[in-house]
């Protein structure tokens, strides 16, 4: 059954090389016209260098002619775009090369599966068909062998199985027996004859006339021209040509269905080059780990500062007496000064404080501790609740009431065994004070745990009964009306006291601003370290790009093989992008682990640090994005390779 349109029709095909960059133009094919019908078994014979391989690359749509027309099943191939050509290679052709062109890192079965992978055949079906084909060619026992573990004859049979994977309507065999011993060569020829008898169109290229004689039709080529043709032999049965209406439509599997294939082959390549991969990953690992640790430290420190701020109040100012800059005696802050300061509109509270070491005694426990005399506003200023009892009030302060409130640790020191210290009498100096309350624990994390060791008495009672020698407040704790007025309050206090004292014999200490400044320093520190981490990621990304470019160069022939078996440009792009992302994913994971490890070490060493899940996810996402970004150029380079050039690479 011979159809009216020939399957393959070449008309005055020329293929020239050179002609640019000063190189003389060489015509390798010089006007080849040829027509081959479906089901024919054709041998193209000619001396080495006569242009046979060039012709085969053109027939198999791996290359385009310089001029002339190639019609496949009646359609002009020049009109086909890259995807449609890939479709033709996949659906119509099966290549068998002299050098087998198997992918060295993949097993026999995986090599055979490749054309079906690009045709979108489901994995299960692929595996079955590849196994069946290999079994039919006598390699049922060798499915999982790598090409390097097979003899030449066996490798050639694997490549024939691969050519048949998608049907192999047209088998293009370029010197298939050239590298084989005579016995294996005869086996391969027998296989090709069998395929021809089964209706496959077989185009066999050889320099050996005896081999060519086994075909039904022999075409002789010399210096790029056909010099003889034994003529078409009508074939009894022929496989139909592929449905040209579907050209280029072939569905590729969605990327997530080929992901395991891509990941598997990427993993294999990474593993083969594990030392190089590990070095490349170092940048990513360090980048991700440092992002995580830096952010954790930043967060931890910030938390600490916030706690300090909360315990101190974000509106607190301190007012001290001082020696004026121009010299002279130290200033004295009087209670009248306090009253005037408290009346300023920016200032909320002004609490005078006298505090010193005094001997405090209860029963047989006697200690020198800090006795803090101030007024009833202290719990409010320090945002400090009571654990037990109550704080003294304004009336008690005015009436010089001998009452005392204990800090958390002071309570433990004096009343270790007593469940309820309220109502007990403490001796401060030699004045008795009644315990009326216990403060809650201020805690280490607030950075003000020294407060826990103190006892607190009313200011007036303190002056009258404990600090008889101290006539005026030692310093004052002020609070501004609001956080936004802290600086204004400080300035107003300064101006007021300057007017009252006539010289700067005092000092306003803006505690809130200090904590804020510390927080800001910490923030900019975190930002800077984050920047270093980001730079490290960038360097890692460049490393990935470098190694991917190297990979593409090393595997150019593999890319050619994949293209010859029908890979689209986007399949190649996807593969190499997948590899880059996998590399960075592995690097990102190791980085996260390393970050956690380092952070835990620091935590144990006492550095305040808080891990954040979002920081970890962000670092991880950064790594993957780096892979995508820096893998894109190499992947694009790979996808843009010319199939013939790629195949010829060593
Ligand atoms: P054959 O397969 O018959 O031995 P080829 O088709 O491989 O011959 O090559 C035919 C001629 O074309 C040779 O002289 C070869 O040097 C030349 N040739 C092949 N490929 C290229 C190329 N990419 N650039 C320049 N010349 C080439
Ligand atoms: Mg050749």
mmCIF file with all atom_site columns, C-alpha atoms in Angstrom, residues 31-180:
data_model
loop_
_atom_site.group_PDB
_atom_site.id
_atom_site.type_symbol
_atom_site.label_atom_id
_atom_site.label_alt_id
_atom_site.label_comp_id
_atom_site.label_asym_id
_atom_site.label_entity_id
_atom_site.label_seq_id
_atom_site.pdbx_PDB_ins_code
_atom_site.Cartn_x
_atom_site.Cartn_y
_atom_site.Cartn_z
_atom_site.occupancy
_atom_site.B_iso_or_equiv
_atom_site.pdbx_formal_charge
_atom_site.auth_seq_id
_atom_site.auth_comp_id
_atom_site.auth_asym_id
_atom_site.auth_atom_id
_atom_site.pdbx_PDB_model_num
ATOM 1   C CA . UNK A 1 31  ? 21.420 19.717 -4.473 1.00 0.00 ? 31  UNK A CA 1
ATOM 2   C CA . UNK A 1 32  ? 20.050 16.422 -3.164 1.00 0.00 ? 32  UNK A CA 1
ATOM 3   C CA . UNK A 1 33  ? 16.629 15.388 -4.450 1.00 0.00 ? 33  UNK A CA 1
ATOM 4   C CA . UNK A 1 34  ? 15.117 12.234 -3.095 1.00 0.00 ? 34  UNK A CA 1
ATOM 5   C CA . UNK A 1 35  ? 11.775 10.676 -2.360 1.00 0.00 ? 35  UNK A CA 1
ATOM 6   C CA . UNK A 1 36  ? 11.147 7.845  0.058  1.00 0.00 ? 36  UNK A CA 1
ATOM 7   C CA . UNK A 1 37  ? 7.814  6.096  0.537  1.00 0.00 ? 37  UNK A CA 1
ATOM 8   C CA . UNK A 1 38  ? 6.466  4.744  3.801  1.00 0.00 ? 38  UNK A CA 1
ATOM 9   C CA . UNK A 1 39  ? 7.684  1.222  4.599  1.00 0.00 ? 39  UNK A CA 1
ATOM 10  C CA . UNK A 1 40  ? 10.811 1.326  2.446  1.00 0.00 ? 40  UNK A CA 1
ATOM 11  C CA . UNK A 1 41  ? 14.144 -0.072 3.633  1.00 0.00 ? 41  UNK A CA 1
ATOM 12  C CA . UNK A 1 42  ? 16.718 2.302  2.149  1.00 0.00 ? 42  UNK A CA 1
ATOM 13  C CA . UNK A 1 43  ? 20.478 2.251  2.496  1.00 0.00 ? 43  UNK A CA 1
ATOM 14  C CA . UNK A 1 44  ? 22.430 5.427  1.806  1.00 0.00 ? 44  UNK A CA 1
ATOM 15  C CA . UNK A 1 45  ? 25.990 4.455  1.073  1.00 0.00 ? 45  UNK A CA 1
ATOM 16  C CA . UNK A 1 46  ? 29.050 6.608  0.503  1.00 0.00 ? 46  UNK A CA 1
ATOM 17  C CA . UNK A 1 47  ? 32.612 7.174  1.516  1.00 0.00 ? 47  UNK A CA 1
ATOM 18  C CA . UNK A 1 48  ? 33.489 8.908  4.755  1.00 0.00 ? 48  UNK A CA 1
ATOM 19  C CA . UNK A 1 49  ? 32.980 12.651 4.442  1.00 0.00 ? 49  UNK A CA 1
ATOM 20  C CA . UNK A 1 50  ? 30.554 12.352 1.552  1.00 0.00 ? 50  UNK A CA 1
ATOM 21  C CA . UNK A 1 51  ? 27.776 14.036 3.554  1.00 0.00 ? 51  UNK A CA 1
ATOM 22  C CA . UNK A 1 52  ? 25.740 11.046 4.779  1.00 0.00 ? 52  UNK A CA 1
ATOM 23  C CA . UNK A 1 53  ? 25.444 12.160 8.412  1.00 0.00 ? 53  UNK A CA 1
ATOM 24  C CA . UNK A 1 54  ? 24.606 15.669 7.315  1.00 0.00 ? 54  UNK A CA 1
ATOM 25  C CA . UNK A 1 55  ? 21.818 14.239 5.179  1.00 0.00 ? 55  UNK A CA 1
ATOM 26  C CA . UNK A 1 56  ? 20.529 12.114 8.045  1.00 0.00 ? 56  UNK A CA 1
ATOM 27  C CA . UNK A 1 57  ? 20.430 15.098 10.416 1.00 0.00 ? 57  UNK A CA 1
ATOM 28  C CA . UNK A 1 58  ? 18.355 16.949 7.829  1.00 0.00 ? 58  UNK A CA 1
ATOM 29  C CA . UNK A 1 59  ? 16.033 13.982 7.297  1.00 0.00 ? 59  UNK A CA 1
ATOM 30  C CA . UNK A 1 60  ? 15.561 13.642 11.073 1.00 0.00 ? 60  UNK A CA 1
ATOM 31  C CA . UNK A 1 61  ? 14.819 17.355 11.490 1.00 0.00 ? 61  UNK A CA 1
ATOM 32  C CA . UNK A 1 62  ? 17.842 17.847 13.748 1.00 0.00 ? 62  UNK A CA 1
ATOM 33  C CA . UNK A 1 63  ? 19.160 20.389 11.258 1.00 0.00 ? 63  UNK A CA 1
ATOM 34  C CA . UNK A 1 64  ? 17.743 22.701 8.622  1.00 0.00 ? 64  UNK A CA 1
ATOM 35  C CA . UNK A 1 65  ? 18.949 22.877 4.995  1.00 0.00 ? 65  UNK A CA 1
ATOM 36  C CA . UNK A 1 66  ? 20.639 26.014 3.656  1.00 0.00 ? 66  UNK A CA 1
ATOM 37  C CA . UNK A 1 67  ? 18.297 25.893 0.686  1.00 0.00 ? 67  UNK A CA 1
ATOM 38  C CA . UNK A 1 68  ? 15.884 23.484 -0.966 1.00 0.00 ? 68  UNK A CA 1
ATOM 39  C CA . UNK A 1 69  ? 12.613 21.991 0.193  1.00 0.00 ? 69  UNK A CA 1
ATOM 40  C CA . UNK A 1 70  ? 11.956 19.132 2.569  1.00 0.00 ? 70  UNK A CA 1
ATOM 41  C CA . UNK A 1 71  ? 8.377  17.887 2.542  1.00 0.00 ? 71  UNK A CA 1
ATOM 42  C CA . UNK A 1 72  ? 7.350  15.398 5.181  1.00 0.00 ? 72  UNK A CA 1
ATOM 43  C CA . UNK A 1 73  ? 4.040  13.636 4.424  1.00 0.00 ? 73  UNK A CA 1
ATOM 44  C CA . UNK A 1 74  ? 3.317  16.510 2.071  1.00 0.00 ? 74  UNK A CA 1
ATOM 45  C CA . UNK A 1 75  ? 4.080  19.308 4.574  1.00 0.00 ? 75  UNK A CA 1
ATOM 46  C CA . UNK A 1 76  ? 6.987  21.719 4.093  1.00 0.00 ? 76  UNK A CA 1
ATOM 47  C CA . UNK A 1 77  ? 9.181  21.259 7.165  1.00 0.00 ? 77  UNK A CA 1
ATOM 48  C CA . UNK A 1 78  ? 10.575 24.811 6.798  1.00 0.00 ? 78  UNK A CA 1
ATOM 49  C CA . UNK A 1 79  ? 7.243  26.048 8.158  1.00 0.00 ? 79  UNK A CA 1
ATOM 50  C CA . UNK A 1 80  ? 7.615  24.089 11.388 1.00 0.00 ? 80  UNK A CA 1
ATOM 51  C CA . UNK A 1 81  ? 8.667  25.879 14.549 1.00 0.00 ? 81  UNK A CA 1
ATOM 52  C CA . UNK A 1 82  ? 10.974 24.380 17.181 1.00 0.00 ? 82  UNK A CA 1
ATOM 53  C CA . UNK A 1 83  ? 8.128  22.695 19.061 1.00 0.00 ? 83  UNK A CA 1
ATOM 54  C CA . UNK A 1 84  ? 6.673  21.170 15.906 1.00 0.00 ? 84  UNK A CA 1
ATOM 55  C CA . UNK A 1 85  ? 10.087 19.851 14.892 1.00 0.00 ? 85  UNK A CA 1
ATOM 56  C CA . UNK A 1 86  ? 10.439 18.317 18.355 1.00 0.00 ? 86  UNK A CA 1
ATOM 57  C CA . UNK A 1 87  ? 7.031  16.757 17.842 1.00 0.00 ? 87  UNK A CA 1
ATOM 58  C CA . UNK A 1 88  ? 8.170  15.222 14.531 1.00 0.00 ? 88  UNK A CA 1
ATOM 59  C CA . UNK A 1 89  ? 11.312 13.820 16.103 1.00 0.00 ? 89  UNK A CA 1
ATOM 60  C CA . UNK A 1 90  ? 9.214  12.340 18.869 1.00 0.00 ? 90  UNK A CA 1
ATOM 61  C CA . UNK A 1 91  ? 6.344  10.928 16.864 1.00 0.00 ? 91  UNK A CA 1
ATOM 62  C CA . UNK A 1 92  ? 7.882  10.052 13.508 1.00 0.00 ? 92  UNK A CA 1
ATOM 63  C CA . UNK A 1 93  ? 11.559 9.328  13.943 1.00 0.00 ? 93  UNK A CA 1
ATOM 64  C CA . UNK A 1 94  ? 13.726 7.012  15.913 1.00 0.00 ? 94  UNK A CA 1
ATOM 65  C CA . UNK A 1 95  ? 17.475 7.591  15.800 1.00 0.00 ? 95  UNK A CA 1
ATOM 66  C CA . UNK A 1 96  ? 20.163 4.955  16.036 1.00 0.00 ? 96  UNK A CA 1
ATOM 67  C CA . UNK A 1 97  ? 23.680 6.381  16.122 1.00 0.00 ? 97  UNK A CA 1
ATOM 68  C CA . UNK A 1 98  ? 27.077 4.851  15.560 1.00 0.00 ? 98  UNK A CA 1
ATOM 69  C CA . UNK A 1 99  ? 28.129 5.927  19.058 1.00 0.00 ? 99  UNK A CA 1
ATOM 70  C CA . UNK A 1 100 ? 24.789 4.769  20.574 1.00 0.00 ? 100 UNK A CA 1
ATOM 71  C CA . UNK A 1 101 ? 24.312 8.138  22.267 1.00 0.00 ? 101 UNK A CA 1
ATOM 72  C CA . UNK A 1 102 ? 22.893 6.783  25.475 1.00 0.00 ? 102 UNK A CA 1
ATOM 73  C CA . UNK A 1 103 ? 22.794 8.937  28.623 1.00 0.00 ? 103 UNK A CA 1
ATOM 74  C CA . UNK A 1 104 ? 25.539 7.514  30.790 1.00 0.00 ? 104 UNK A CA 1
ATOM 75  C CA . UNK A 1 105 ? 23.930 8.296  34.146 1.00 0.00 ? 105 UNK A CA 1
ATOM 76  C CA . UNK A 1 106 ? 20.606 6.622  33.336 1.00 0.00 ? 106 UNK A CA 1
ATOM 77  C CA . UNK A 1 107 ? 19.825 2.910  33.310 1.00 0.00 ? 107 UNK A CA 1
ATOM 78  C CA . UNK A 1 108 ? 18.970 1.010  30.117 1.00 0.00 ? 108 UNK A CA 1
ATOM 79  C CA . UNK A 1 109 ? 15.269 1.183  30.908 1.00 0.00 ? 109 UNK A CA 1
ATOM 80  C CA . UNK A 1 110 ? 15.375 4.891  31.752 1.00 0.00 ? 110 UNK A CA 1
ATOM 81  C CA . UNK A 1 111 ? 17.214 5.585  28.500 1.00 0.00 ? 111 UNK A CA 1
ATOM 82  C CA . UNK A 1 112 ? 14.520 3.771  26.546 1.00 0.00 ? 112 UNK A CA 1
ATOM 83  C CA . UNK A 1 113 ? 11.774 5.642  28.415 1.00 0.00 ? 113 UNK A CA 1
ATOM 84  C CA . UNK A 1 114 ? 13.038 9.120  27.481 1.00 0.00 ? 114 UNK A CA 1
ATOM 85  C CA . UNK A 1 115 ? 11.112 9.619  24.211 1.00 0.00 ? 115 UNK A CA 1
ATOM 86  C CA . UNK A 1 116 ? 7.883  8.605  25.952 1.00 0.00 ? 116 UNK A CA 1
ATOM 87  C CA . UNK A 1 117 ? 8.620  10.974 28.796 1.00 0.00 ? 117 UNK A CA 1
ATOM 88  C CA . UNK A 1 118 ? 8.577  13.850 26.325 1.00 0.00 ? 118 UNK A CA 1
ATOM 89  C CA . UNK A 1 119 ? 5.495  12.459 24.596 1.00 0.00 ? 119 UNK A CA 1
ATOM 90  C CA . UNK A 1 120 ? 3.621  12.714 27.891 1.00 0.00 ? 120 UNK A CA 1
ATOM 91  C CA . UNK A 1 121 ? 3.112  8.984  28.444 1.00 0.00 ? 121 UNK A CA 1
ATOM 92  C CA . UNK A 1 122 ? 2.242  8.190  32.071 1.00 0.00 ? 122 UNK A CA 1
ATOM 93  C CA . UNK A 1 123 ? 5.079  6.695  34.137 1.00 0.00 ? 123 UNK A CA 1
ATOM 94  C CA . UNK A 1 124 ? 3.523  3.269  34.616 1.00 0.00 ? 124 UNK A CA 1
ATOM 95  C CA . UNK A 1 125 ? 2.906  2.793  30.891 1.00 0.00 ? 125 UNK A CA 1
ATOM 96  C CA . UNK A 1 126 ? 6.385  4.068  30.070 1.00 0.00 ? 126 UNK A CA 1
ATOM 97  C CA . UNK A 1 127 ? 8.034  1.589  32.350 1.00 0.00 ? 127 UNK A CA 1
ATOM 98  C CA . UNK A 1 128 ? 6.048  -1.351 31.010 1.00 0.00 ? 128 UNK A CA 1
ATOM 99  C CA . UNK A 1 129 ? 6.654  -0.532 27.371 1.00 0.00 ? 129 UNK A CA 1
ATOM 100 C CA . UNK A 1 130 ? 10.375 0.083  27.878 1.00 0.00 ? 130 UNK A CA 1
ATOM 101 C CA . UNK A 1 131 ? 10.748 -3.201 29.735 1.00 0.00 ? 131 UNK A CA 1
ATOM 102 C CA . UNK A 1 132 ? 8.796  -5.067 27.055 1.00 0.00 ? 132 UNK A CA 1
ATOM 103 C CA . UNK A 1 133 ? 10.905 -3.554 24.241 1.00 0.00 ? 133 UNK A CA 1
ATOM 104 C CA . UNK A 1 134 ? 14.161 -4.392 25.990 1.00 0.00 ? 134 UNK A CA 1
ATOM 105 C CA . UNK A 1 135 ? 12.938 -7.925 26.671 1.00 0.00 ? 135 UNK A CA 1
ATOM 106 C CA . UNK A 1 136 ? 12.023 -8.303 22.991 1.00 0.00 ? 136 UNK A CA 1
ATOM 107 C CA . UNK A 1 137 ? 15.555 -7.246 22.045 1.00 0.00 ? 137 UNK A CA 1
ATOM 108 C CA . UNK A 1 138 ? 17.035 -9.779 24.445 1.00 0.00 ? 138 UNK A CA 1
ATOM 109 C CA . UNK A 1 139 ? 17.925 -7.350 27.229 1.00 0.00 ? 139 UNK A CA 1
ATOM 110 C CA . UNK A 1 140 ? 15.245 -8.369 29.727 1.00 0.00 ? 140 UNK A CA 1
ATOM 111 C CA . UNK A 1 141 ? 17.954 -9.117 32.272 1.00 0.00 ? 141 UNK A CA 1
ATOM 112 C CA . UNK A 1 142 ? 19.759 -5.838 31.815 1.00 0.00 ? 142 UNK A CA 1
ATOM 113 C CA . UNK A 1 143 ? 17.036 -3.272 32.538 1.00 0.00 ? 143 UNK A CA 1
ATOM 114 C CA . UNK A 1 144 ? 18.862 -1.585 35.384 1.00 0.00 ? 144 UNK A CA 1
ATOM 115 C CA . UNK A 1 145 ? 22.344 -1.639 33.878 1.00 0.00 ? 145 UNK A CA 1
ATOM 116 C CA . UNK A 1 146 ? 24.009 1.617  33.024 1.00 0.00 ? 146 UNK A CA 1
ATOM 117 C CA . UNK A 1 147 ? 25.346 1.980  29.448 1.00 0.00 ? 147 UNK A CA 1
ATOM 118 C CA . UNK A 1 148 ? 28.872 1.594  30.797 1.00 0.00 ? 148 UNK A CA 1
ATOM 119 C CA . UNK A 1 149 ? 27.949 -1.838 32.094 1.00 0.00 ? 149 UNK A CA 1
ATOM 120 C CA . UNK A 1 150 ? 26.772 -3.068 28.682 1.00 0.00 ? 150 UNK A CA 1
ATOM 121 C CA . UNK A 1 151 ? 28.678 -4.287 25.618 1.00 0.00 ? 151 UNK A CA 1
ATOM 122 C CA . UNK A 1 152 ? 28.595 -2.284 22.384 1.00 0.00 ? 152 UNK A CA 1
ATOM 123 C CA . UNK A 1 153 ? 26.063 -4.643 20.807 1.00 0.00 ? 153 UNK A CA 1
ATOM 124 C CA . UNK A 1 154 ? 23.848 -4.405 23.870 1.00 0.00 ? 154 UNK A CA 1
ATOM 125 C CA . UNK A 1 155 ? 24.080 -0.619 23.928 1.00 0.00 ? 155 UNK A CA 1
ATOM 126 C CA . UNK A 1 156 ? 23.072 -0.475 20.280 1.00 0.00 ? 156 UNK A CA 1
ATOM 127 C CA . UNK A 1 157 ? 20.072 -2.668 21.031 1.00 0.00 ? 157 UNK A CA 1
ATOM 128 C CA . UNK A 1 158 ? 19.119 -0.293 23.867 1.00 0.00 ? 158 UNK A CA 1
ATOM 129 C CA . UNK A 1 159 ? 19.269 2.590  21.413 1.00 0.00 ? 159 UNK A CA 1
ATOM 130 C CA . UNK A 1 160 ? 17.089 0.651  18.947 1.00 0.00 ? 160 UNK A CA 1
ATOM 131 C CA . UNK A 1 161 ? 14.584 0.025  21.730 1.00 0.00 ? 161 UNK A CA 1
ATOM 132 C CA . UNK A 1 162 ? 14.655 3.761  22.419 1.00 0.00 ? 162 UNK A CA 1
ATOM 133 C CA . UNK A 1 163 ? 14.032 4.476  18.719 1.00 0.00 ? 163 UNK A CA 1
ATOM 134 C CA . UNK A 1 164 ? 10.960 2.237  18.900 1.00 0.00 ? 164 UNK A CA 1
ATOM 135 C CA . UNK A 1 165 ? 9.626  3.661  22.157 1.00 0.00 ? 165 UNK A CA 1
ATOM 136 C CA . UNK A 1 166 ? 7.159  6.084  20.553 1.00 0.00 ? 166 UNK A CA 1
ATOM 137 C CA . UNK A 1 167 ? 6.449  3.787  17.591 1.00 0.00 ? 167 UNK A CA 1
ATOM 138 C CA . UNK A 1 168 ? 9.535  4.544  15.534 1.00 0.00 ? 168 UNK A CA 1
ATOM 139 C CA . UNK A 1 169 ? 7.714  4.837  12.221 1.00 0.00 ? 169 UNK A CA 1
ATOM 140 C CA . UNK A 1 170 ? 10.935 5.942  10.565 1.00 0.00 ? 170 UNK A CA 1
ATOM 141 C CA . UNK A 1 171 ? 14.183 4.502  11.875 1.00 0.00 ? 171 UNK A CA 1
ATOM 142 C CA . UNK A 1 172 ? 17.203 6.654  11.001 1.00 0.00 ? 172 UNK A CA 1
ATOM 143 C CA . UNK A 1 173 ? 20.307 4.584  11.586 1.00 0.00 ? 173 UNK A CA 1
ATOM 144 C CA . UNK A 1 174 ? 23.700 6.272  11.074 1.00 0.00 ? 174 UNK A CA 1
ATOM 145 C CA . UNK A 1 175 ? 26.397 3.609  10.778 1.00 0.00 ? 175 UNK A CA 1
ATOM 146 C CA . UNK A 1 176 ? 24.625 1.478  13.385 1.00 0.00 ? 176 UNK A CA 1
ATOM 147 C CA . UNK A 1 177 ? 27.110 -1.343 12.987 1.00 0.00 ? 177 UNK A CA 1
ATOM 148 C CA . UNK A 1 178 ? 30.177 0.859  12.643 1.00 0.00 ? 178 UNK A CA 1
ATOM 149 C CA . UNK A 1 179 ? 31.401 0.385  16.187 1.00 0.00 ? 179 UNK A CA 1
ATOM 150 C CA . UNK A 1 180 ? 30.344 -3.249 16.559 1.00 0.00 ? 180 UNK A CA 1
#
